[in-house]
Amino acid sequence: MIVRKKTYKITPDMLETFNHFFHTYLYPNQLKHGAKLIGRWVNESQTEITAMWEYESVEHYHSIEKDIQQSELHRAAQEKRKENGHLFLECHEEFLSSTSEKGTYFPPKHIVTVSGYITNEKGEVLLVRNLHRSDTMEMPGGQVEEGERLDDAIHREIFEETGVHVTLTNVSGIYQNHSRDITCIVFRGTYKSGTLQPEEGETSEVLFARLTEDNLSSFITREQFKVRVLDAMKTQTVPLNIYHVQPFQLLNRYGDNNK
């Protein structure tokens, strides 16, 4: 296994633009072709962004890069860079090995993701169709970034993928994909505001649908996503506290009856 560390130099005023570019073009294209995002960081002065990607081998990396270079999403990204002008000032990358030798990088063993079971006033459920999983619809969601709160991550992911704002109520389940070391936390919530709109380069379809146990398979074809929706349809909740320590400060709690 190898790790690619890519660093981008930016001006602080371009941070939001670069983040949108990353989530719209770079991240989904790497993920679609088999790369694994370890994490992404921005320095305090907002002048440097670092992303770390994991590959099975050097050959695996080159194979993925070849596929990406030939993809429609890559061509769209190149056009977007031309429109934005100086999206970043410069970038450089280096490769690290996960070994016991001094100075090498040890990637985290787990990735945390969030997903949202969001209903509207009609009781319909918010669903998306991702470009890299076009065979099924699913609840909106994505990876929690380094240093990001779980509830902030699900708010961000839902807005990016669907164009709507939501109110979170509680947590319905926690799921571990042991083969890929991914743990997913599913939130329940309700529609608050906004107009449904697919995210360019990420989602091809966004809608509210009336879901039942009988018609679920006509929308969601992957078993792991079906289970999460079926659990969210039930009434049980999983308490979740988000807090600081030293001293202890409760930032938010989900799972209370009044939430």
XYZ file of N, CA and C in Angstrom:
777
model
N 0.842 -1.189 0.000
C 0.000 0.000 0.000
C 0.879 1.241 0.000
N 0.460 2.254 -0.787
C 1.172 3.522 -0.809
C 0.188 4.662 -0.529
N 0.729 5.781 -0.089
C -0.067 6.972 0.189
C 0.463 8.121 -0.651
N -0.446 8.828 -1.325
C -0.073 10.014 -2.092
C -0.506 11.252 -1.318
N 0.439 12.101 -1.008
C 0.166 13.354 -0.296
C 0.256 14.495 -1.307
N -0.873 15.153 -1.568
C -0.914 16.234 -2.541
C -1.252 17.538 -1.825
N -0.439 18.556 -2.031
C -0.596 19.835 -1.348
C -0.836 20.939 -2.368
N -1.864 21.746 -2.104
C -2.233 22.866 -2.986
C -1.998 24.181 -2.249
N -1.322 25.116 -2.900
C -1.156 26.465 -2.375
C -2.273 27.335 -2.958
N -3.016 28.020 -2.076
C -4.123 28.840 -2.529
C -4.086 30.201 -1.838
N -4.903 31.122 -2.315
C -5.150 32.366 -1.596
C -6.408 32.160 -0.758
N -6.492 32.753 0.437
C -7.634 32.506 1.327
C -8.989 32.757 0.682
N -9.077 33.728 -0.214
C -10.367 34.032 -0.841
C -10.829 32.937 -1.798
N -9.934 32.003 -2.150
C -10.292 30.922 -3.070
C -10.638 29.624 -2.339
N -10.655 29.646 -1.010
C -10.886 28.412 -0.253
C -12.243 27.792 -0.578
N -13.297 28.578 -0.533
C -14.638 28.049 -0.800
C -14.745 27.528 -2.232
N -14.177 28.257 -3.182
C -14.214 27.836 -4.583
C -13.458 26.532 -4.774
N -12.284 26.424 -4.139
C -11.490 25.200 -4.271
C -12.211 24.024 -3.622
N -12.814 24.241 -2.445
C -13.547 23.158 -1.778
C -14.672 22.627 -2.657
N -15.389 23.525 -3.300
C -16.473 23.105 -4.202
C -15.900 22.321 -5.384
N -14.788 22.784 -5.933
C -14.136 22.089 -7.048
C -13.695 20.686 -6.617
N -13.130 20.578 -5.419
C -12.661 19.287 -4.912
C -13.817 18.304 -4.778
N -14.919 18.733 -4.136
C -16.054 17.842 -3.892
C -16.828 17.520 -5.169
N -16.767 18.419 -6.155
C -17.522 18.208 -7.384
C -16.764 17.348 -8.391
N -15.441 17.536 -8.481
C -14.679 16.883 -9.546
C -13.605 15.911 -9.024
N -12.711 16.376 -8.169
C -11.565 15.558 -7.774
C -11.973 14.350 -6.939
N -12.729 14.592 -5.863
C -13.090 13.508 -4.946
C -13.917 12.412 -5.623
N -15.044 12.739 -6.288
C -15.843 11.653 -6.885
C -15.110 10.884 -7.975
N -14.212 11.558 -8.721
C -13.504 10.864 -9.788
C -12.489 9.871 -9.226
N -11.753 10.277 -8.194
C -10.812 9.351 -7.551
C -11.555 8.177 -6.931
N -12.653 8.475 -6.222
C -13.417 7.435 -5.544
C -14.010 6.446 -6.540
N -14.537 6.964 -7.621
C -15.170 6.121 -8.636
C -14.191 5.108 -9.212
N -12.928 5.499 -9.351
C -11.954 4.622 -10.013
C -11.120 3.805 -9.034
N -11.424 3.896 -7.723
C -10.795 2.963 -6.784
C -9.846 3.534 -5.766
N -9.603 4.853 -5.761
C -8.736 5.446 -4.744
C -9.507 5.602 -3.440
N -8.799 5.739 -2.344
C -9.411 5.894 -1.022
C -8.880 7.171 -0.376
N -9.779 8.088 -0.043
C -9.365 9.329 0.603
C -9.109 9.080 2.077
N -7.890 9.343 2.514
C -7.533 9.210 3.928
C -8.001 10.422 4.709
N -7.785 11.613 4.145
C -8.193 12.833 4.825
C -7.780 14.058 4.032
N -8.360 15.197 4.428
C -8.051 16.462 3.765
C -7.993 17.541 4.826
N -6.961 18.389 4.765
C -6.722 19.385 5.799
C -6.443 20.754 5.176
N -6.813 21.810 5.892
C -6.460 23.173 5.504
C -5.722 23.806 6.677
N -4.667 24.561 6.397
C -3.913 25.177 7.490
C -4.678 26.377 8.047
N -4.219 26.879 9.183
C -4.936 27.937 9.899
C -5.044 29.216 9.081
N -4.046 29.515 8.279
C -4.061 30.740 7.476
C -4.846 30.571 6.173
N -5.355 29.355 5.930
C -6.153 29.043 4.743
C -5.396 29.327 3.445
N -4.121 29.013 3.452
C -3.285 29.194 2.268
C -2.748 27.866 1.725
N -3.070 26.766 2.403
C -2.541 25.467 1.980
C -3.555 24.369 2.301
N -3.857 23.556 1.311
C -4.761 22.424 1.480
C -3.995 21.148 1.149
N -4.102 20.157 2.021
C -3.422 18.883 1.815
C -4.438 17.761 1.757
N -4.331 16.917 0.746
C -5.191 15.736 0.620
C -4.301 14.496 0.550
N -4.704 13.444 1.250
C -3.954 12.190 1.232
C -4.835 11.079 0.693
N -4.280 10.362 -0.295
C -5.007 9.284 -0.962
C -4.263 7.969 -0.776
N -5.014 6.881 -0.663
C -4.418 5.553 -0.478
C -4.638 4.694 -1.726
N -3.579 3.969 -2.127
C -3.642 3.069 -3.283
C -3.014 1.726 -2.899
N -3.420 0.682 -3.568
C -2.894 -0.647 -3.259
C -1.413 -0.754 -3.598
N -0.983 -0.057 -4.656
C 0.399 -0.127 -5.112
C 0.654 1.017 -6.082
N 1.907 1.163 -6.504
C 2.232 2.167 -7.511
C 1.501 1.861 -8.815
N 1.430 0.576 -9.158
C 0.741 0.174 -10.378
C -0.748 0.525 -10.296
N -1.320 0.327 -9.116
C -2.731 0.668 -8.906
C -2.950 2.168 -9.097
N -2.046 2.970 -8.562
C -2.142 4.427 -8.716
C -2.097 4.830 -10.190
N -1.137 4.289 -10.936
C -0.999 4.653 -12.349
C -2.220 4.207 -13.154
N -2.796 3.054 -12.813
C -3.984 2.559 -13.502
C -5.168 3.499 -13.261
N -5.323 3.947 -12.011
C -6.407 4.866 -11.680
C -6.224 6.198 -12.394
N -5.011 6.723 -12.383
C -4.750 8.006 -13.042
C -5.023 7.931 -14.544
N -4.688 6.800 -15.158
C -4.949 6.628 -16.595
C -6.453 6.671 -16.873
N -7.237 5.973 -16.022
C -8.692 5.959 -16.202
C -9.284 7.348 -15.977
N -8.756 8.059 -14.982
C -9.263 9.401 -14.677
C -8.997 10.350 -15.840
N -7.808 10.279 -16.415
C -7.445 11.164 -17.518
C -8.379 10.998 -18.715
N -8.970 9.826 -18.855
C -9.849 9.544 -19.985
C -11.327 9.746 -19.659
N -11.638 10.208 -18.435
C -13.029 10.304 -18.000
C -13.659 11.636 -18.383
N -14.989 11.628 -18.500
C -15.741 12.847 -18.786
C -15.632 13.837 -17.634
N -15.608 13.322 -16.412
C -15.521 14.204 -15.250
C -14.197 14.956 -15.223
N -13.124 14.301 -15.654
C -11.815 14.973 -15.722
C -11.852 16.093 -16.754
N -12.466 15.823 -17.899
C -12.563 16.863 -18.931
C -13.407 18.039 -18.444
N -14.469 17.730 -17.697
C -15.297 18.798 -17.127
C -14.500 19.603 -16.104
N -13.647 18.921 -15.336
C -12.816 19.603 -14.337
C -11.817 20.544 -15.001
N -11.250 20.104 -16.119
C -10.300 20.957 -16.837
C -10.981 22.223 -17.350
N -12.209 22.068 -17.843
C -12.954 23.231 -18.321
C -13.269 24.178 -17.177
N -13.606 23.609 -16.019
C -13.930 24.425 -14.857
C -12.715 25.195 -14.368
N -11.554 24.558 -14.426
C -10.323 25.253 -14.028
C -10.049 26.446 -14.930
N -10.333 26.300 -16.216
C -10.143 27.417 -17.142
C -11.077 28.565 -16.791
N -12.325 28.231 -16.410
C -13.293 29.259 -16.041
C -12.874 29.993 -14.772
N -12.331 29.257 -13.807
C -11.970 29.847 -12.510
C -10.623 30.554 -12.524
N -9.866 30.380 -13.591
C -8.553 31.020 -13.644
C -7.581 30.357 -12.681
N -7.004 31.143 -11.778
C -6.013 30.629 -10.825
C -6.719 29.993 -9.634
N -7.192 28.758 -9.823
C -7.864 28.038 -8.754
C -6.911 27.778 -7.589
N -5.648 27.462 -7.911
C -4.600 27.353 -6.897
C -3.306 27.875 -7.499
N -2.420 28.325 -6.646
C -1.174 28.947 -7.092
C -0.176 27.905 -7.589
N -0.078 26.805 -6.854
C 0.819 25.716 -7.235
C 0.410 24.472 -6.463
N 0.910 23.329 -6.891
C 0.654 22.096 -6.153
C 1.843 21.154 -6.326
N 2.021 20.306 -5.346
C 3.066 19.293 -5.459
C 2.613 18.046 -4.712
N 3.206 16.905 -5.042
C 2.815 15.663 -4.401
C 4.040 14.827 -4.064
N 3.856 13.960 -3.089
C 4.900 13.011 -2.713
C 4.232 11.704 -2.314
N 4.996 10.617 -2.419
C 4.460 9.302 -2.105
C 5.131 8.766 -0.848
N 4.304 8.185 0.031
C 4.770 7.651 1.298
C 4.362 6.192 1.397
N 5.142 5.426 2.155
C 4.838 4.010 2.347
C 4.370 3.775 3.775
N 3.417 2.882 3.939
C 2.958 2.517 5.274
C 3.814 1.370 5.783
N 4.992 1.704 6.339
C 5.908 0.707 6.882
C 6.311 1.156 8.275
N 7.186 0.414 8.909
C 7.636 0.759 10.255
C 8.864 1.654 10.239
N 9.316 2.047 9.062
C 10.497 2.893 8.978
C 10.197 4.288 9.510
N 11.139 4.891 10.150
C 10.966 6.207 10.740
C 10.647 7.244 9.661
N 9.668 8.080 9.972
C 9.335 9.175 9.076
C 8.243 8.854 8.080
N 7.757 7.619 8.039
C 6.696 7.297 7.108
C 5.338 7.596 7.722
N 4.337 7.628 6.889
C 2.992 8.011 7.321
C 2.148 6.776 7.624
N 1.427 6.791 8.730
C 0.514 5.727 9.094
C -0.916 6.222 8.923
N -1.634 5.780 7.900
C -2.999 6.264 7.689
C -3.949 5.727 8.755
N -5.047 6.420 9.050
C -6.015 5.903 10.003
C -6.652 4.626 9.481
N -7.095 3.769 10.397
C -7.646 2.484 9.996
C -9.107 2.572 9.588
N -9.789 3.674 9.955
C -11.217 3.757 9.680
C -11.587 5.082 9.027
N -12.610 5.023 8.191
C -13.218 6.217 7.612
C -14.623 6.337 8.192
N -15.017 7.549 8.544
C -16.357 7.796 9.080
C -17.184 8.542 8.039
N -18.384 8.049 7.775
C -19.303 8.706 6.854
C -20.629 8.969 7.572
N -21.443 9.833 6.976
C -22.767 10.136 7.523
C -23.791 10.051 6.398
N -25.024 9.754 6.762
C -26.108 9.669 5.803
C -27.374 10.178 6.471
N -28.334 10.665 5.662
C -29.516 11.281 6.235
C -30.827 10.713 5.729
N -31.680 10.254 6.653
C -33.055 9.852 6.346
C -33.919 11.089 6.564
N -34.176 11.824 5.486
C -34.835 13.132 5.549
C -36.237 13.028 4.956
N -37.231 13.454 5.699
C -38.605 13.403 5.222
C -39.182 14.811 5.074
N -40.158 14.953 4.174
C -40.857 16.233 4.026
C -42.210 16.162 4.729
N -43.043 17.199 4.558
C -44.327 17.261 5.261
C -45.293 16.170 4.797
N -45.030 15.562 3.628
C -45.873 14.474 3.130
C -45.385 13.106 3.603
N -44.275 13.080 4.324
C -43.710 11.808 4.765
C -42.849 11.137 3.723
N -42.552 11.840 2.631
C -41.692 11.294 1.588
C -40.224 11.407 1.994
N -39.389 10.520 1.448
C -37.983 10.421 1.845
C -37.080 10.989 0.748
N -36.086 11.768 1.160
C -35.136 12.368 0.223
C -34.142 11.312 -0.269
N -34.042 11.167 -1.594
C -33.146 10.183 -2.202
C -32.300 10.841 -3.283
N -31.113 10.285 -3.504
C -30.238 10.759 -4.573
C -29.742 9.565 -5.377
N -29.321 9.844 -6.611
C -28.625 8.845 -7.433
C -27.236 9.398 -7.717
N -26.220 8.733 -7.182
C -24.845 9.170 -7.390
C -24.319 8.673 -8.729
N -23.474 9.489 -9.351
C -22.931 9.117 -10.661
C -22.085 7.856 -10.580
N -21.377 7.653 -9.458
C -20.513 6.487 -9.359
C -21.235 5.269 -8.766
N -22.560 5.411 -8.467
C -23.384 4.267 -8.064
C -24.746 4.423 -8.743
N -24.731 4.473 -10.061
C -25.941 4.804 -10.814
C -26.968 3.682 -10.831
N -26.606 2.485 -10.339
C -27.541 1.359 -10.344
C -28.562 1.446 -9.218
N -28.391 2.384 -8.291
C -29.292 2.465 -7.150
C -29.500 3.912 -6.723
N -30.619 4.145 -6.037
C -30.790 5.400 -5.328
C -30.400 5.144 -3.881
N -30.194 6.209 -3.118
C -29.765 6.064 -1.732
C -30.041 7.352 -0.982
N -29.885 7.308 0.329
C -30.009 8.518 1.119
C -28.765 9.384 0.897
N -28.900 10.703 0.901
C -27.721 11.562 0.704
C -26.748 11.456 1.873
N -25.477 11.690 1.585
C -24.461 11.625 2.640
C -23.070 11.562 2.047
N -22.078 11.395 2.916
C -20.700 11.329 2.447
C -19.718 11.274 3.598
N -18.449 11.480 3.282
C -17.374 11.309 4.250
C -17.219 12.516 5.154
N -16.988 12.243 6.434
C -16.698 13.289 7.408
C -15.245 13.711 7.243
N -15.002 14.999 7.109
C -13.649 15.480 6.912
C -12.914 15.619 8.243
N -11.605 15.666 8.175
C -10.765 15.784 9.365
C -11.177 17.006 10.177
N -11.468 16.795 11.481
C -11.814 17.889 12.373
C -13.249 18.362 12.271
N -14.068 17.714 11.452
C -15.447 18.141 11.233
C -16.395 17.413 12.176
N -17.378 18.135 12.734
C -18.405 17.525 13.551
C -19.321 16.669 12.686
N -19.876 15.590 13.289
C -20.751 14.699 12.540
C -21.980 15.430 12.011
N -22.607 16.260 12.849
C -23.812 16.956 12.401
C -23.487 18.026 11.360
N -22.322 18.664 11.474
C -21.915 19.625 10.438
C -21.692 18.912 9.107
N -21.123 17.705 9.178
C -20.834 16.946 7.957
C -22.120 16.558 7.232
N -23.136 16.097 7.961
C -24.357 15.677 7.280
C -25.113 16.877 6.727
N -25.105 18.009 7.439
C -25.702 19.228 6.887
C -25.001 19.610 5.574
N -23.663 19.574 5.575
C -22.882 19.965 4.396
C -23.151 19.009 3.233
N -23.075 17.713 3.501
C -23.232 16.732 2.435
C -24.634 16.796 1.807
N -25.669 16.932 2.643
C -27.027 16.983 2.099
C -27.213 18.224 1.240
N -26.707 19.357 1.708
C -26.852 20.585 0.921
C -26.088 20.487 -0.393
N -24.861 19.954 -0.352
C -24.067 19.844 -1.575
C -24.727 18.907 -2.582
N -25.270 17.777 -2.112
C -25.802 16.770 -3.024
C -27.218 17.067 -3.497
N -27.993 17.835 -2.696
C -29.417 18.002 -3.023
C -29.871 19.449 -3.113
N -29.119 20.402 -2.551
C -29.517 21.797 -2.576
C -30.483 22.209 -1.493
N -30.754 21.346 -0.491
C -31.715 21.693 0.551
C -31.059 21.721 1.925
N -31.686 22.490 2.823
C -31.292 22.546 4.225
C -32.263 21.698 5.036
N -31.750 21.075 6.108
C -32.578 20.159 6.890
C -32.445 20.457 8.381
N -33.396 19.926 9.140
C -33.340 19.954 10.596
C -33.125 18.529 11.079
N -32.069 18.288 11.825
C -31.770 16.944 12.323
C -32.546 16.678 13.610
N -33.003 15.425 13.783
C -33.768 15.074 14.979
C -33.076 14.030 15.845
N -32.590 12.947 15.247
C -31.939 11.897 16.037
C -31.115 10.999 15.119
N -30.587 9.938 15.689
C -29.770 8.980 14.952
C -30.496 7.642 14.942
N -30.560 6.999 13.779
C -31.303 5.740 13.675
C -30.422 4.506 13.650
N -29.127 4.644 13.308
C -28.290 3.454 13.258
C -26.837 3.749 12.931
N -25.985 2.783 13.232
C -24.552 2.861 12.944
C -24.168 1.575 12.206
N -23.440 1.711 11.101
C -23.164 0.583 10.230
C -21.682 0.549 9.861
N -21.098 -0.650 9.907
C -19.671 -0.791 9.595
C -19.472 -1.669 8.373
N -18.827 -1.100 7.365
C -18.387 -1.863 6.200
C -16.984 -2.382 6.534
N -16.914 -3.594 7.030
C -15.639 -4.112 7.541
C -14.630 -4.363 6.427
N -15.110 -4.643 5.213
C -14.182 -4.926 4.116
C -13.436 -3.671 3.678
N -14.027 -2.480 3.912
C -13.370 -1.232 3.517
C -13.092 -0.313 4.707
N -13.319 -0.796 5.927
C -13.059 -0.031 7.143
C -13.801 1.308 7.140
N -15.090 1.263 6.789
C -15.926 2.465 6.758
C -17.062 2.299 7.761
N -17.236 3.266 8.628
C -18.347 3.287 9.574
C -19.273 4.434 9.209
N -20.568 4.137 9.096
C -21.565 5.140 8.698
C -22.559 5.380 9.824
N -22.829 6.643 10.125
C -23.844 7.038 11.093
C -25.013 7.636 10.325
N -26.213 7.104 10.530
C -27.400 7.589 9.825
C -28.223 8.482 10.743
N -28.437 9.724 10.315
C -29.270 10.686 11.032
C -30.684 10.665 10.468
N -31.659 10.931 11.322
C -33.002 11.269 10.859
C -33.158 12.784 10.874
N -34.020 13.294 10.001
C -34.252 14.727 9.972
C -35.434 15.071 9.083
N -35.738 16.356 9.008
C -36.844 16.832 8.195
C -36.381 17.956 7.280
N -37.073 18.077 6.152
C -36.796 19.153 5.198
C -37.071 20.504 5.848
N -36.168 21.469 5.625
C -36.323 22.807 6.185
C -36.548 23.851 5.096
N -35.654 23.890 4.104
C -35.776 24.884 3.038
C -34.902 24.482 1.857
N -35.080 25.205 0.736
C -34.249 24.969 -0.435
C -34.991 24.272 -1.548
N -34.377 24.306 -2.730
C -34.949 23.685 -3.930
C -34.094 22.501 -4.350
N -34.730 21.370 -4.624
C -33.993 20.177 -5.022
C -33.173 20.440 -6.284
N -31.885 20.120 -6.202
C -30.996 20.343 -7.339
C -29.815 19.383 -7.250
N -29.596 18.550 -8.275
C -28.450 17.635 -8.264
C -27.132 18.398 -8.210
N -26.119 17.777 -7.615
C -24.784 18.374 -7.553
C -24.000 17.988 -8.802
N -23.511 18.971 -9.520
C -22.764 18.715 -10.748
C -21.565 17.809 -10.477
N -21.467 16.731 -11.234
C -20.349 15.818 -11.089
C -20.495 14.808 -9.979
N -21.596 14.861 -9.197
C -21.773 13.956 -8.064
C -23.106 13.223 -8.122
N -24.222 13.964 -8.181
C -25.538 13.326 -8.223
C -26.233 13.640 -9.545
N -26.883 12.630 -10.111
C -27.597 12.813 -11.375
C -29.093 12.995 -11.167
N -29.589 12.629 -9.990
C -31.026 12.693 -9.721
C -31.256 12.919 -8.240
N -32.213 13.796 -7.913
C -32.587 14.099 -6.534
C -34.104 14.180 -6.469
N -34.717 13.490 -5.486
C -36.172 13.519 -5.401
C -36.643 13.105 -4.013
N -37.884 13.453 -3.714
C -38.581 12.924 -2.551
C -39.487 11.803 -3.031
N -39.468 10.646 -2.358
C -40.272 9.500 -2.777
C -41.011 8.908 -1.588
N -42.208 8.421 -1.843
C -42.978 7.711 -0.822
C -42.439 6.283 -0.735
N -41.776 5.945 0.358
C -41.159 4.629 0.496
C -41.951 3.752 1.458
N -42.092 2.490 1.080
C -42.663 1.467 1.953
C -41.781 0.229 1.857
N -42.004 -0.716 2.725
C -41.235 -1.959 2.652
C -41.503 -2.682 1.334
N -42.704 -2.498 0.786
C -43.074 -3.204 -0.451
C -42.424 -2.602 -1.692
N -42.266 -1.266 -1.734
C -41.733 -0.655 -2.964
C -40.266 -0.249 -2.843
N -39.648 -0.520 -1.700
C -38.285 -0.053 -1.451
C -37.305 -0.534 -2.513
N -37.449 -1.785 -2.942
C -36.493 -2.363 -3.902
C -36.569 -1.712 -5.273
N -37.666 -1.058 -5.594
C -37.770 -0.383 -6.889
C -36.964 0.910 -6.914
N -36.589 1.423 -5.732
C -35.756 2.620 -5.643
C -34.314 2.283 -5.257
N -34.153 1.415 -4.277
C -32.827 1.111 -3.718
C -32.501 -0.343 -3.992
N -31.438 -0.587 -4.764
C -31.107 -1.944 -5.200
C -29.995 -2.593 -4.380
N -29.237 -1.822 -3.625
C -28.125 -2.390 -2.855
C -28.583 -2.688 -1.432
N -28.304 -3.914 -0.980
C -28.828 -4.390 0.293
C -28.381 -3.532 1.474
N -27.118 -3.079 1.469
C -26.631 -2.317 2.614
C -27.370 -0.993 2.781
N -27.845 -0.428 1.669
C -28.607 0.819 1.737
C -30.062 0.556 2.129
N -30.610 -0.591 1.702
C -31.976 -0.947 2.085
C -32.097 -1.089 3.600
N -31.142 -1.765 4.197
C -31.181 -2.007 5.647
C -31.214 -0.689 6.412
N -30.429 0.281 5.972
C -30.377 1.559 6.665
C -31.707 2.293 6.597
N -32.362 2.227 5.444
C -33.664 2.877 5.290
C -34.719 2.166 6.136
N -34.733 0.840 6.113
C -35.703 0.085 6.906
C -35.541 0.365 8.389
N -34.303 0.452 8.857
C -34.062 0.776 10.274
C -34.543 2.189 10.589
N -34.312 3.116 9.669
C -34.704 4.509 9.904
C -36.216 4.673 9.912
N -36.944 3.777 9.238
C -38.403 3.835 9.239
C -38.986 3.485 10.607
N -38.221 2.767 11.412
C -38.695 2.338 12.730
C -38.540 3.477 13.736
N -38.986 3.252 14.949
C -39.035 4.338 15.944
C -37.835 4.384 16.874
N -36.983 3.352 16.880
C -35.884 3.355 17.827
C -34.862 4.436 17.474
N -34.195 4.950 18.480
C -33.156 5.962 18.266
C -31.874 5.542 18.960
N -30.760 6.057 18.459
C -29.445 5.829 19.054
C -28.951 7.163 19.590
N -28.774 7.309 20.909
C -28.302 8.594 21.449
C -26.937 8.968 20.886
N -26.739 10.245 20.638
C -25.463 10.751 20.155
C -25.137 12.052 20.858
N -24.008 12.100 21.540
C -23.500 13.325 22.150
C -22.301 13.825 21.365
N -22.250 15.130 21.116
C -21.085 15.772 20.505
C -20.560 16.764 21.525
N -19.288 16.619 21.911
C -18.803 17.409 23.041
C -17.313 17.709 22.949
N -16.897 18.684 23.735
C -15.492 18.965 23.997
C -15.149 18.404 25.375
N -13.857 18.219 25.637
C -13.411 17.846 26.980
C -12.323 18.802 27.440
N -12.061 18.746 28.764
C -11.014 19.542 29.412
C -11.196 21.051 29.219
N -12.253 21.662 29.747
C -13.348 21.051 30.519
C -14.429 20.513 29.603
N -15.305 19.667 30.170
C -16.386 19.077 29.389
C -17.385 20.150 28.973
N -17.771 20.137 27.681
C -18.794 21.041 27.170
C -19.621 20.290 26.141
N -20.913 20.109 26.424
C -21.807 19.433 25.497
C -22.175 20.384 24.372
N -21.826 20.028 23.132
C -22.102 20.881 21.974
C -23.477 20.595 21.388
N -23.867 19.326 21.357
C -25.185 18.972 20.845
C -25.488 17.544 21.245
N -26.776 17.243 21.351
C -27.209 15.885 21.677
C -28.397 15.521 20.806
N -28.340 14.300 20.242
C -29.436 13.773 19.448
C -29.939 12.497 20.098
N -31.250 12.307 20.077
C -31.812 11.091 20.653
C -32.771 11.326 21.794
N -32.852 12.573 22.313
C -33.815 12.889 23.357
C -35.219 12.941 22.767
N -36.211 12.704 23.603
C -37.596 12.688 23.129
C -38.047 14.043 22.616
N -37.424 15.122 23.133
C -37.844 16.465 22.727
C -37.063 16.986 21.531
N -36.194 16.153 20.956
C -35.413 16.607 19.802
C -36.187 16.360 18.522
